[in-house]
Coordinates of C-alpha atoms in Angstrom, one line a residue:
Chain A
X1 CA -58.7 -20.8 52.3
X2 CA -57.5 -23.7 50.1
X3 CA -54.0 -24.8 50.8
X4 CA -51.7 -24.3 47.9
X5 CA -50.7 -27.5 46.0
X6 CA -47.0 -27.5 46.1
X7 CA -45.5 -28.6 42.8
X8 CA -43.2 -31.5 43.4
X9 CA -41.0 -30.4 40.5
X10 CA -39.8 -27.3 42.4
X11 CA -38.4 -29.2 45.3
X12 CA -37.1 -32.1 43.2
X13 CA -35.1 -30.0 40.8
X14 CA -31.8 -28.4 41.6
X15 CA -32.8 -24.8 42.2
X16 CA -30.4 -22.0 41.9
X17 CA -30.8 -21.2 45.6
X18 CA -29.6 -24.7 46.5
X19 CA -26.7 -24.6 44.1
X20 CA -25.6 -21.2 45.2
X21 CA -25.7 -22.2 48.9
X22 CA -23.5 -25.3 48.2
X23 CA -21.2 -23.7 45.7
X24 CA -19.5 -21.3 48.0
X25 CA -15.7 -21.0 48.5
X26 CA -12.8 -21.9 46.3
X27 CA -12.9 -25.6 47.1
X28 CA -16.5 -25.9 46.0
X29 CA -15.7 -23.8 42.9
X30 CA -12.8 -26.1 42.0
X31 CA -14.9 -29.2 42.4
X32 CA -17.6 -27.7 40.3
X33 CA -15.1 -26.8 37.6
X34 CA -13.8 -30.4 37.6
X35 CA -17.3 -31.7 37.6
X36 CA -18.1 -29.4 34.6
X37 CA -15.0 -30.7 32.7
X38 CA -15.8 -34.4 33.1
X39 CA -19.5 -33.8 32.5
X40 CA -19.5 -31.8 29.3
X41 CA -22.3 -33.8 27.7
X42 CA -24.4 -33.2 30.8
X43 CA -23.6 -29.4 30.6
X44 CA -24.6 -29.4 27.0
X45 CA -27.8 -31.2 27.8
X46 CA -28.5 -28.6 30.6
X47 CA -27.8 -25.8 28.1
X48 CA -30.2 -27.4 25.6
X49 CA -32.9 -27.7 28.2
X50 CA -32.4 -24.1 29.2
X51 CA -32.7 -23.0 25.6
X52 CA -35.8 -25.1 25.1
X53 CA -37.3 -23.6 28.3
X54 CA -36.7 -20.1 27.0
X55 CA -38.2 -21.0 23.7
X56 CA -41.3 -22.4 25.4
X57 CA -41.6 -19.1 27.4
X58 CA -41.4 -17.0 24.3
X59 CA -44.1 -19.2 22.6
X60 CA -46.4 -18.8 25.6
X61 CA -45.9 -15.1 25.6
X62 CA -46.6 -14.9 21.9
X63 CA -49.9 -16.8 22.3
X64 CA -50.8 -14.6 25.3
X65 CA -50.1 -11.4 23.4
X66 CA -52.0 -12.7 20.4
X67 CA -55.0 -13.4 22.6
X68 CA -55.1 -10.0 24.4
X69 CA -54.3 -7.9 21.3
X70 CA -57.2 -9.2 19.3
X71 CA -60.1 -6.6 19.1
X72 CA -63.0 -7.1 21.4
X73 CA -66.5 -7.9 20.2
X74 CA -69.1 -5.1 20.0
X75 CA -70.2 -6.1 23.6
X76 CA -66.6 -5.6 24.8
X77 CA -65.9 -9.3 25.2
X78 CA -63.1 -11.6 23.9
X79 CA -63.8 -13.0 20.5
X80 CA -65.3 -16.5 20.6
X81 CA -63.3 -17.7 17.6
X82 CA -59.5 -18.0 17.5
X83 CA -57.5 -16.8 14.5
X84 CA -57.6 -20.3 12.9
X85 CA -61.4 -20.7 13.3
X86 CA -61.1 -23.0 16.4
X87 CA -63.0 -21.8 19.5
X88 CA -60.9 -19.3 21.6
X89 CA -61.9 -21.3 24.7
X90 CA -60.0 -24.3 23.3
X91 CA -57.1 -22.3 22.1
X92 CA -56.4 -20.5 25.4
X93 CA -57.2 -23.6 27.4
X94 CA -54.0 -25.1 26.1
X95 CA -51.8 -22.7 28.0
X96 CA -54.0 -20.9 30.6
X97 CA -55.3 -22.8 33.7
X98 CA -58.9 -22.4 34.7
X99 CA -59.8 -22.1 38.4
X100 CA -63.0 -22.8 40.4
X101 CA -64.6 -19.5 39.4
X102 CA -63.2 -18.6 36.0
X103 CA -62.5 -20.5 32.9
X104 CA -59.2 -20.1 31.0
X105 CA -61.2 -17.9 28.5
X106 CA -62.5 -15.6 31.3
X107 CA -59.1 -15.3 32.9
X108 CA -57.4 -14.1 29.7
X109 CA -60.4 -12.0 28.8
X110 CA -59.6 -9.8 31.8
X111 CA -56.2 -8.9 30.1
X112 CA -57.8 -8.6 26.6
X113 CA -60.2 -6.0 28.0
X114 CA -57.5 -4.1 29.9
X115 CA -55.3 -3.9 26.8
X116 CA -58.0 -2.3 24.7
X117 CA -59.3 0.0 27.4
X118 CA -55.8 1.2 28.1
X119 CA -54.8 1.9 24.5
X120 CA -58.2 3.3 23.5
X121 CA -58.0 5.6 26.5
X122 CA -54.6 6.9 25.4
X123 CA -55.9 7.8 21.9
X124 CA -59.0 9.4 23.5
X125 CA -56.7 11.7 25.4
X126 CA -54.2 12.4 22.7
X127 CA -56.7 13.3 19.9
X128 CA -59.5 15.4 21.5
X129 CA -59.9 17.4 18.2
X130 CA -60.4 14.4 16.0
X131 CA -62.8 13.1 18.6
X132 CA -64.8 16.3 18.6
X133 CA -64.9 16.2 14.8
X134 CA -66.1 12.6 14.5
X135 CA -68.1 12.2 17.6
X136 CA -67.4 9.5 20.3
X137 CA -68.8 6.5 18.5
X138 CA -67.0 7.0 15.2
X139 CA -63.8 8.0 16.9
X140 CA -64.0 4.8 18.9
X141 CA -64.3 2.6 15.8
X142 CA -61.5 4.5 14.1
X143 CA -59.3 4.0 17.2
X144 CA -59.9 0.3 17.2
X145 CA -58.9 0.0 13.5
X146 CA -55.9 2.2 14.1
X147 CA -54.6 0.2 17.0
X148 CA -55.2 -3.1 15.1
X149 CA -53.1 -1.7 12.2
X150 CA -50.5 0.1 14.3
X151 CA -50.0 -1.6 17.6
X152 CA -47.6 0.1 20.0
X153 CA -43.9 -0.4 19.2
X154 CA -42.7 1.9 22.0
X155 CA -42.3 1.5 25.7
X156 CA -44.4 4.6 26.1
X157 CA -48.0 5.2 25.1
X158 CA -47.0 8.8 24.3
X159 CA -45.9 7.5 20.9
X160 CA -49.0 5.5 20.1
X161 CA -50.6 8.1 17.9
X162 CA -47.5 8.8 15.8
X163 CA -48.9 7.1 12.6
X164 CA -52.4 8.7 12.8
X165 CA -51.9 11.1 9.9
X166 CA -50.5 8.3 7.7
X167 CA -53.4 6.1 8.7
X168 CA -56.0 8.7 7.9
X169 CA -54.4 9.3 4.5
X170 CA -54.6 5.6 3.7
X171 CA -58.1 5.1 5.1
X172 CA -60.1 8.2 4.2
X173 CA -63.4 6.5 4.9
X174 CA -63.0 7.1 8.6
X175 CA -63.1 10.9 8.2
X176 CA -65.3 11.5 5.2
X177 CA -66.5 14.0 4.2
X178 CA -63.8 16.0 6.2
X179 CA -60.7 14.1 5.2
X180 CA -58.6 17.2 4.6
X181 CA -59.6 18.9 7.8
X182 CA -59.1 15.7 9.8
X183 CA -55.5 15.3 8.5
X184 CA -54.7 19.0 9.3
X185 CA -56.1 18.4 12.7
X186 CA -54.1 15.3 13.6
X187 CA -50.9 16.9 12.4
X188 CA -51.6 19.7 14.9
X189 CA -52.5 17.2 17.6
X190 CA -49.3 15.2 17.1
X191 CA -47.3 18.5 17.0
X192 CA -48.8 19.4 20.3
X193 CA -47.5 16.1 21.8
X194 CA -44.0 16.8 20.4
X195 CA -44.0 20.4 21.7
X196 CA -45.1 19.2 25.2
X197 CA -42.0 17.2 26.0
X198 CA -39.8 17.3 22.9
X199 CA -36.1 18.0 23.3
X200 CA -34.7 21.5 23.8
X201 CA -31.2 22.4 22.8
X202 CA -29.2 25.4 24.1
X203 CA -30.6 28.4 22.2
X204 CA -28.4 30.6 20.1
X205 CA -27.8 34.3 20.7
X206 CA -28.9 35.3 17.3
X207 CA -27.7 39.0 17.3
X208 CA -24.2 37.9 18.1
X209 CA -24.2 35.3 15.4
X210 CA -25.6 37.5 12.7
X211 CA -23.0 40.1 13.3
X212 CA -20.2 37.7 12.7
X213 CA -21.5 35.1 10.3
X214 CA -21.9 35.2 6.5
X215 CA -25.6 34.8 5.6
X216 CA -24.5 33.0 2.4
X217 CA -23.1 30.1 4.4
X218 CA -24.9 30.4 7.8
X219 CA -27.3 27.6 8.6
X220 CA -29.6 27.9 11.6
X221 CA -31.1 25.0 13.4
X222 CA -34.5 25.1 14.9
X223 CA -35.5 23.5 18.2
X224 CA -36.6 19.9 18.0
X225 CA -39.8 20.7 19.9
X226 CA -40.9 23.2 17.2
X227 CA -43.2 22.0 14.4
X228 CA -44.2 24.2 11.4
X229 CA -47.5 23.4 9.7
X230 CA -49.2 24.9 6.6
X231 CA -52.9 24.0 7.0
X232 CA -55.9 24.5 4.8
X233 CA -58.2 25.1 7.8
X234 CA -57.9 27.2 11.0
X235 CA -57.3 24.1 13.0
X236 CA -55.6 26.0 15.8
X237 CA -58.7 27.9 16.7
X238 CA -60.7 24.7 16.5
X239 CA -58.4 22.7 18.7
X240 CA -58.0 25.5 21.3
X241 CA -61.7 25.6 21.8
X242 CA -61.9 21.8 22.1
X243 CA -59.0 21.5 24.5
X244 CA -60.5 24.2 26.8
X245 CA -63.2 21.7 27.7
X246 CA -60.9 18.6 28.1
X247 CA -59.7 16.8 31.3
X248 CA -55.9 16.9 32.0
X249 CA -53.9 14.1 30.5
X250 CA -53.5 10.9 32.5
X251 CA -50.2 9.2 33.5
X252 CA -48.7 5.8 33.2
X253 CA -49.1 3.7 36.3
X254 CA -49.3 0.1 37.2
X255 CA -53.0 0.3 38.1
X256 CA -55.7 -1.1 36.0
X257 CA -59.3 -0.2 35.8
X258 CA -62.6 -1.2 34.3
X259 CA -63.7 0.6 31.2
X260 CA -63.5 4.3 31.8
X261 CA -66.5 6.4 31.4
X262 CA -65.9 9.9 29.9
X263 CA -68.3 12.8 29.5
X264 CA -69.8 12.7 26.1
X265 CA -67.8 14.6 23.6
X266 CA -69.7 17.5 22.1
X267 CA -69.3 17.5 18.3
X268 CA -67.9 20.7 16.9
X269 CA -68.8 22.2 13.5
X270 CA -66.0 22.1 10.9
X271 CA -64.8 25.6 10.2
X272 CA -64.7 27.1 6.7
X273 CA -61.4 26.6 4.8
X274 CA -58.7 29.3 5.5
X275 CA -55.0 29.0 5.0
X276 CA -53.2 28.9 8.4
X277 CA -49.4 28.8 8.8
X278 CA -48.6 27.6 12.3
X279 CA -45.6 27.2 14.6
X280 CA -46.3 24.8 17.4
X281 CA -43.8 25.5 20.2
X282 CA -43.2 25.5 23.9
X283 CA -42.9 28.6 26.1
X284 CA -42.7 28.5 29.9
X285 CA -43.6 24.8 29.9
X286 CA -46.8 25.5 28.0
X287 CA -47.7 24.5 24.4
X288 CA -48.5 27.4 22.0
X289 CA -49.9 27.6 18.5
X290 CA -48.5 30.7 16.8
X291 CA -49.9 32.0 13.5
X292 CA -47.2 32.9 11.1
X293 CA -47.1 35.2 8.0
X294 CA -46.8 33.0 5.0
X295 CA -43.4 34.5 4.1
X296 CA -42.2 33.9 7.7
X297 CA -43.4 30.3 7.4
X298 CA -41.3 29.9 4.2
X299 CA -38.2 31.3 5.9
X300 CA -38.5 29.0 8.8
X301 CA -39.3 26.0 6.7
X302 CA -36.3 26.6 4.5
X303 CA -34.1 26.9 7.6
X304 CA -35.6 23.7 9.0
X305 CA -34.8 21.9 5.8
X306 CA -31.1 23.0 6.1
X307 CA -30.9 25.9 3.7
X308 CA -28.6 28.8 4.3
X309 CA -29.9 32.0 5.9
X310 CA -29.5 33.9 2.6
X311 CA -31.4 31.3 0.6
X312 CA -34.2 31.1 3.2
X313 CA -34.6 34.9 3.2
X314 CA -34.6 35.0 -0.7
X315 CA -37.4 32.4 -0.7
X316 CA -39.6 34.7 1.3
X317 CA -38.6 37.9 -0.6
X318 CA -39.2 36.3 -4.0
X319 CA -42.8 35.6 -3.1
X320 CA -44.4 39.0 -3.0
X321 CA -43.1 40.8 0.0
X322 CA -42.4 44.4 -0.9
X323 CA -38.7 45.1 -1.0
X324 CA -39.2 48.3 0.8
X325 CA -40.5 47.0 4.1
X326 CA -39.0 43.5 3.9
X327 CA -35.7 44.1 5.7
X328 CA -37.4 45.7 8.7
X329 CA -40.1 42.9 8.8
X330 CA -37.4 40.3 8.6
X331 CA -35.4 41.9 11.4
X332 CA -38.5 41.9 13.6
X333 CA -39.3 38.2 12.9
X334 CA -35.8 37.1 13.7
X335 CA -35.7 39.1 16.9
X336 CA -39.0 37.5 18.0
X337 CA -37.9 34.0 17.0
X338 CA -34.6 34.4 18.8
X339 CA -36.5 35.7 21.9
X340 CA -38.6 32.5 21.8
X341 CA -35.3 30.5 21.7
X342 CA -36.2 28.8 18.5
X343 CA -32.7 28.8 17.1
X344 CA -30.2 26.3 18.5
X345 CA -26.9 24.6 17.9
X346 CA -26.9 21.5 15.7
Chain T
X1 CA -33.1 -4.8 58.5
X2 CA -34.5 -1.6 57.1
X3 CA -31.3 -0.3 55.6
X4 CA -29.7 -2.9 53.4
X5 CA -27.7 -3.2 50.3
X6 CA -30.8 -3.7 48.2
X7 CA -32.1 -0.2 49.1
X8 CA -28.6 1.3 49.1
X9 CA -28.4 1.4 52.9
X10 CA -31.2 4.0 53.2
X11 CA -33.7 4.4 55.9
X12 CA -36.7 5.9 54.0
X13 CA -40.0 6.0 55.8
X14 CA -43.5 6.4 54.4
X15 CA -43.7 7.8 50.9
X16 CA -46.5 8.5 48.4
X17 CA -46.6 8.4 44.6
X18 CA -46.0 11.7 42.8
X19 CA -49.2 12.3 40.7
X20 CA -50.2 15.2 38.5
X21 CA -53.3 16.3 40.5
X22 CA -51.1 17.0 43.5
X23 CA -48.3 19.0 41.7
X24 CA -49.7 22.4 42.6
X25 CA -50.4 21.5 46.2
X26 CA -46.9 20.1 46.7
X27 CA -45.1 22.9 45.0
X28 CA -47.0 25.7 46.7
X29 CA -47.6 24.2 50.2
X30 CA -44.4 22.1 50.4
X31 CA -45.9 19.5 52.8
X32 CA -43.6 17.3 54.9
X33 CA -43.3 14.0 53.1
X34 CA -40.5 11.4 53.7
X35 CA -40.1 10.7 50.0
X36 CA -41.9 10.5 46.7
X37 CA -42.0 7.6 44.2
X38 CA -42.2 8.6 40.6
X39 CA -43.2 6.4 37.6
X40 CA -39.9 6.5 35.7
X41 CA -41.6 6.4 32.3
X42 CA -43.6 9.6 32.9
X43 CA -40.3 11.4 33.2
X44 CA -38.2 9.6 30.5
X45 CA -38.8 12.5 28.1
X46 CA -36.4 14.9 26.6
X47 CA -37.7 18.2 28.2
X48 CA -40.8 20.1 29.0
X49 CA -43.2 20.3 31.9
X50 CA -42.7 16.8 33.4
X51 CA -39.0 17.4 33.9
X52 CA -39.5 21.0 35.0
X53 CA -41.8 19.9 37.8
X54 CA -39.5 17.0 38.7
X55 CA -36.6 19.4 39.1
X56 CA -38.6 21.5 41.5
X57 CA -39.6 18.4 43.5
X58 CA -36.0 17.3 43.7
X59 CA -35.0 20.6 45.2
X60 CA -37.2 19.8 48.2
X61 CA -37.7 16.0 48.4
X62 CA -36.1 12.6 48.1
X63 CA -37.4 10.8 45.0
X64 CA -37.3 7.1 44.2
X65 CA -37.8 5.7 40.7
X66 CA -40.4 3.0 40.0
X67 CA -40.7 1.6 36.5
X68 CA -43.6 0.1 34.6
X69 CA -42.0 -0.8 31.3
X70 CA -38.7 -2.5 31.7
X71 CA -40.4 -5.8 31.3
X72 CA -37.7 -7.9 32.9
X73 CA -39.5 -11.1 31.8
X74 CA -40.1 -10.2 28.1
X75 CA -38.2 -12.5 25.8
X76 CA -36.1 -9.9 24.1
X77 CA -33.0 -8.4 25.8
X78 CA -33.0 -5.0 27.5
X79 CA -33.6 -2.2 25.0
X80 CA -30.4 0.0 24.9
X81 CA -32.4 3.2 24.1
X82 CA -34.7 2.5 27.0
X83 CA -31.9 1.9 29.3
X84 CA -30.0 5.0 28.3
X85 CA -33.2 7.1 29.0
X86 CA -33.5 5.4 32.4
X87 CA -29.9 6.1 33.2
X88 CA -30.2 9.7 32.3
X89 CA -33.2 10.0 34.7
X90 CA -31.3 8.1 37.4
X91 CA -28.5 10.7 37.2
X92 CA -31.1 13.4 37.5
X93 CA -33.0 12.0 40.5
X94 CA -30.1 10.3 42.3
X95 CA -32.5 7.5 43.2
X96 CA -31.0 5.3 45.8
X97 CA -32.6 2.2 44.2
X98 CA -34.8 1.5 41.2
X99 CA -37.7 -0.8 41.0
X100 CA -39.7 -2.5 38.3
X101 CA -42.0 -5.5 38.0
X102 CA -41.3 -9.2 37.7
X103 CA -43.3 -9.5 34.5
X104 CA -43.3 -9.2 30.8
X105 CA -45.2 -6.8 28.6
X106 CA -43.8 -6.9 25.1
X107 CA -43.0 -9.6 22.6
X108 CA -41.5 -9.4 19.0
X109 CA -41.3 -5.6 19.3
X110 CA -45.0 -5.1 20.2
X111 CA -45.9 -3.6 23.5
X112 CA -49.1 -4.4 25.5
X113 CA -48.5 -1.7 28.1
X114 CA -49.6 -4.1 30.8
X115 CA -47.8 -6.0 33.5
X116 CA -48.3 -9.6 32.4
X117 CA -47.6 -12.7 34.6
X118 CA -44.7 -15.0 33.9
X119 CA -44.9 -18.8 33.5
X120 CA -43.2 -19.9 36.7
X121 CA -40.5 -22.1 35.1
X122 CA -36.8 -22.4 35.9
X123 CA -35.9 -21.2 32.4
X124 CA -38.0 -18.1 32.9
X125 CA -36.4 -17.5 36.3
X126 CA -33.0 -17.7 34.8
X127 CA -34.0 -15.4 31.9
X128 CA -35.4 -12.8 34.3
X129 CA -32.3 -13.0 36.5
X130 CA -29.9 -12.6 33.6
X131 CA -31.8 -9.5 32.4
X132 CA -31.9 -8.0 35.9
X133 CA -28.1 -8.5 36.2
X134 CA -27.6 -6.8 32.8
X135 CA -29.8 -3.9 33.7
X136 CA -28.1 -3.4 37.1
X137 CA -24.6 -3.5 35.6
X138 CA -25.6 -0.8 33.2
X139 CA -27.6 1.4 35.5
X140 CA -25.2 1.0 38.5
X141 CA -28.0 1.3 41.0
X142 CA -29.6 -1.5 43.1
X143 CA -32.6 -3.1 41.5
X144 CA -35.7 -4.2 43.3
X145 CA -38.2 -6.4 41.6
X146 CA -41.9 -6.2 42.4
X147 CA -44.4 -9.0 42.6
X148 CA -47.5 -8.6 40.5
X149 CA -51.2 -9.0 41.0
X150 CA -52.4 -11.4 38.4
X151 CA -55.5 -12.9 37.0
X152 CA -54.2 -15.9 35.0
X153 CA -52.0 -18.9 35.6
X154 CA -50.1 -21.1 33.2
X155 CA -50.1 -24.9 32.8
X156 CA -46.4 -24.6 32.1
X157 CA -45.6 -23.3 35.6
X158 CA -43.3 -25.5 37.7
X159 CA -43.5 -23.7 41.0
X160 CA -45.6 -21.3 43.1
X161 CA -45.3 -17.6 42.6
X162 CA -43.2 -17.0 45.7
X163 CA -40.9 -19.9 44.8
X164 CA -40.4 -18.2 41.4
X165 CA -39.7 -14.9 43.1
X166 CA -37.1 -16.6 45.3
X167 CA -35.5 -18.2 42.3
X168 CA -35.2 -15.0 40.5
X169 CA -33.9 -12.8 43.3
X170 CA -31.3 -15.4 44.4
X171 CA -30.1 -16.0 40.9
X172 CA -29.9 -12.2 40.2
X173 CA -28.8 -11.3 43.7
X174 CA -31.2 -8.4 43.8
X175 CA -33.8 -7.1 46.2
X176 CA -37.6 -7.3 46.4
X177 CA -40.2 -4.5 46.3
X178 CA -42.9 -6.4 48.1
X179 CA -46.3 -5.4 47.1
X180 CA -48.5 -6.6 49.9
X181 CA -51.8 -5.7 48.2
X182 CA -50.7 -7.6 45.0
X183 CA -50.1 -10.7 47.1
X184 CA -53.6 -10.4 48.6
X185 CA -55.2 -9.8 45.2
X186 CA -53.4 -12.8 43.7
X187 CA -54.1 -15.0 46.7
X188 CA -57.8 -14.5 46.2
X189 CA -57.6 -14.9 42.4
X190 CA -55.5 -18.1 42.6
X191 CA -56.6 -19.7 45.8
X192 CA -53.5 -19.6 47.9
X193 CA -52.8 -18.5 51.5
X194 CA -51.1 -15.1 51.3
X195 CA -49.3 -15.8 54.6
X196 CA -47.5 -18.8 52.9
X197 CA -46.2 -16.2 50.4
X198 CA -45.2 -13.7 53.1
X199 CA -43.5 -16.4 55.3
X200 CA -41.6 -18.0 52.5
X201 CA -39.7 -15.2 50.8
X202 CA -36.1 -14.0 51.7
X203 CA -37.0 -11.2 54.1
X204 CA -33.5 -9.8 54.1
X205 CA -33.9 -8.9 50.5
X206 CA -37.0 -6.7 50.9
X207 CA -35.9 -3.2 50.2
X208 CA -39.3 -1.5 49.9
X209 CA -43.0 -2.3 50.2
X210 CA -46.1 -1.2 48.4
X211 CA -49.5 -0.9 49.8
X212 CA -52.7 0.0 47.9
X213 CA -56.4 -0.5 47.5
X214 CA -58.2 -2.9 45.2
X215 CA -61.7 -3.6 43.9
X216 CA -63.8 -6.6 44.4
X217 CA -65.7 -8.2 41.5
X218 CA -68.0 -11.2 41.6
X219 CA -65.4 -13.7 40.6
X220 CA -62.1 -12.0 41.1
X221 CA -60.2 -9.0 42.6
X222 CA -58.8 -6.2 40.5
X223 CA -55.7 -4.2 41.4
X224 CA -57.3 -0.8 40.8
X225 CA -55.3 1.5 43.2
X226 CA -58.4 3.6 43.5
X227 CA -59.4 2.9 47.2
X228 CA -57.9 3.2 50.6
X229 CA -55.9 0.1 51.8
X230 CA -58.3 -2.6 53.0
X231 CA -58.0 -4.2 56.4
X232 CA -56.7 -7.7 55.3
X233 CA -53.9 -5.9 53.5
X234 CA -53.0 -3.9 56.6
X235 CA -52.9 -7.1 58.6
X236 CA -50.6 -8.7 56.1
X237 CA -48.4 -5.5 56.1
X238 CA -48.1 -5.7 59.9
X239 CA -47.2 -9.4 59.7
X240 CA -44.5 -9.1 57.1
X241 CA -43.1 -5.9 58.7
X242 CA -42.3 -8.0 61.8
X243 CA -40.3 -10.4 59.5
X244 CA -38.5 -7.7 57.5
X245 CA -38.2 -4.9 60.1
X246 CA -39.5 -1.4 59.4
X247 CA -39.1 -0.9 55.6
X248 CA -39.5 2.0 53.2
X249 CA -43.2 1.9 52.3
X250 CA -45.2 3.5 49.5
X251 CA -48.9 4.0 49.1
X252 CA -50.0 3.7 45.5
X253 CA -53.2 5.7 44.6
X254 CA -53.5 6.0 40.8
X255 CA -57.1 6.4 39.9
X256 CA -59.9 8.5 41.4
X257 CA -57.1 10.3 43.2
X258 CA -58.4 12.2 46.3
X259 CA -56.7 15.3 47.8
X260 CA -53.1 15.2 48.7
X261 CA -53.9 15.3 52.4
X262 CA -56.2 12.4 52.1
X263 CA -53.6 10.2 50.3
X264 CA -50.9 11.2 52.7
X265 CA -53.1 10.5 55.7
X266 CA -53.8 7.0 54.4
X267 CA -50.1 6.4 53.8
X268 CA -49.1 7.5 57.2
X269 CA -51.3 4.8 58.8
X270 CA -48.3 2.5 58.0
X271 CA -46.4 4.4 60.6
X272 CA -48.4 2.8 63.3
X273 CA -47.0 -0.6 62.4
X274 CA -43.5 0.7 62.0
X275 CA -43.6 2.5 65.3
X276 CA -44.8 -0.6 67.1
X277 CA -42.0 -2.5 65.6
X278 CA -39.4 0.1 66.7
X279 CA -40.7 -0.1 70.2
X280 CA -40.7 -3.8 70.2
X281 CA -37.1 -3.8 69.0
X282 CA -36.1 -1.3 71.6
X283 CA -37.7 -3.3 74.4
X284 CA -36.0 -6.4 73.1

């Protein structure tokens, strides 16, 4: 084993450890205070050095992040050219040391690969439906383009896919000729994530509230974990059949791994268009997709937008529900939604 | 030295990481385990199954929080929203101490979701220490910082990794989560003697240890946590345990996770070293 080369700078400089050991007790403190007063220029110089040191640290970290967040080549290697056209080898050699087995390029390439494998893996797990629609290869390319456009801005990978619908809307080429179906699908897949661990507020006892409150002024809030979707395709059936075949979701950890191998995703046929009104919600810690009557969807959507109970109900009634059966139907809906705990305090 | 102010004067024994594939086994069989370590970020959610499972675990077991995303070395200050979420979890778990890595992982609001090595400079040490102090002041729980396994070194570094660790923990007056496997992995990747590392850290600050398995590649080692602990790491663990005294120890197994019993059995091997130490101390 090679003996470590001890940097002289570490022992020469005044380390915090040494200062802390010496500067104990009030006498030492007073001396230090006096020293600080008569050496203000020195203190200023020290502060400036400290500031410069922090700036240097930030610049190194920016360069490092820039290197590892750049997409890999088709062969899963680091790009040979740097952003300004220089060789990457030269660019990273400025701040990364080589060793006797690995060049600077090879050392940072380990991190470059890990970054992409980790983030691609996260999207792979979060969008099984989109993957089944596009097939592994196309989904992989789409994921790279998505991450490049929307790098993570959250401490948790759970949020990585939050812009997927917007991305597909702006980049329809990735999902042609099924753009509409794909967008419906990713809305459902994102709603699934929200329902899995979204906030739950104390549910309202709806009977009690309806007895006392005036429907003309009463506003009901819906649980944050609940998402309402109006889709042009039966995406719920599609996703349920896909998810049945999937592995359970992974977890954050501090381990790293080589590129994961997954079982090949079986492509699934796109269903024929059919309007589907869905409530994606949580019951007994499980995520459920509930089909809604179009009128029920309109009532809930109106409540979610902050309309009064009376206005929300009128919206449904005006659109073709027969007046005769409507009060009873409405009563059943509200009883069911209340039993699910969907209504909550603001 | 096992119970110290850095681990809140606790005497935890051998724990294992709480992982999804073991949930059902743990909740139905209720095996005897000293304690579980959770990855904080997996439970920093508003509601749902993760917290439901955690609450059931907390009814039966002691839980310690271990983070992977505080990024104490990232250039930006602590994120208040992130800290609020951690604090909410700390209140739920009643963790006696909280650990995270001496690393960075985000810059200019973009997250790499990796544990990246610091340039070992005095300025970086002060930056990390300041952040640790701020985090501890807010969370009101002892903080342990964990050493990384790494694959790259910076020209800018002014000291060795263990000197950097010393600088940070002394400036922050915090404890160390000593990852023995990480030291071994880094020692092979950066050509240093791992015993120099183990012998030259403030042993009284070690509040917890990590052990794990790693993978060997042609030119480097990778910290994969998908194997049993290798012999050289056990030897280092035995060596440092003599310097620190029996310390709360956690086996990390995060990929290709075998059965609960297999993971637990591997973790309990650490008891052998702890028991030898207790006997030696008693004899002395």
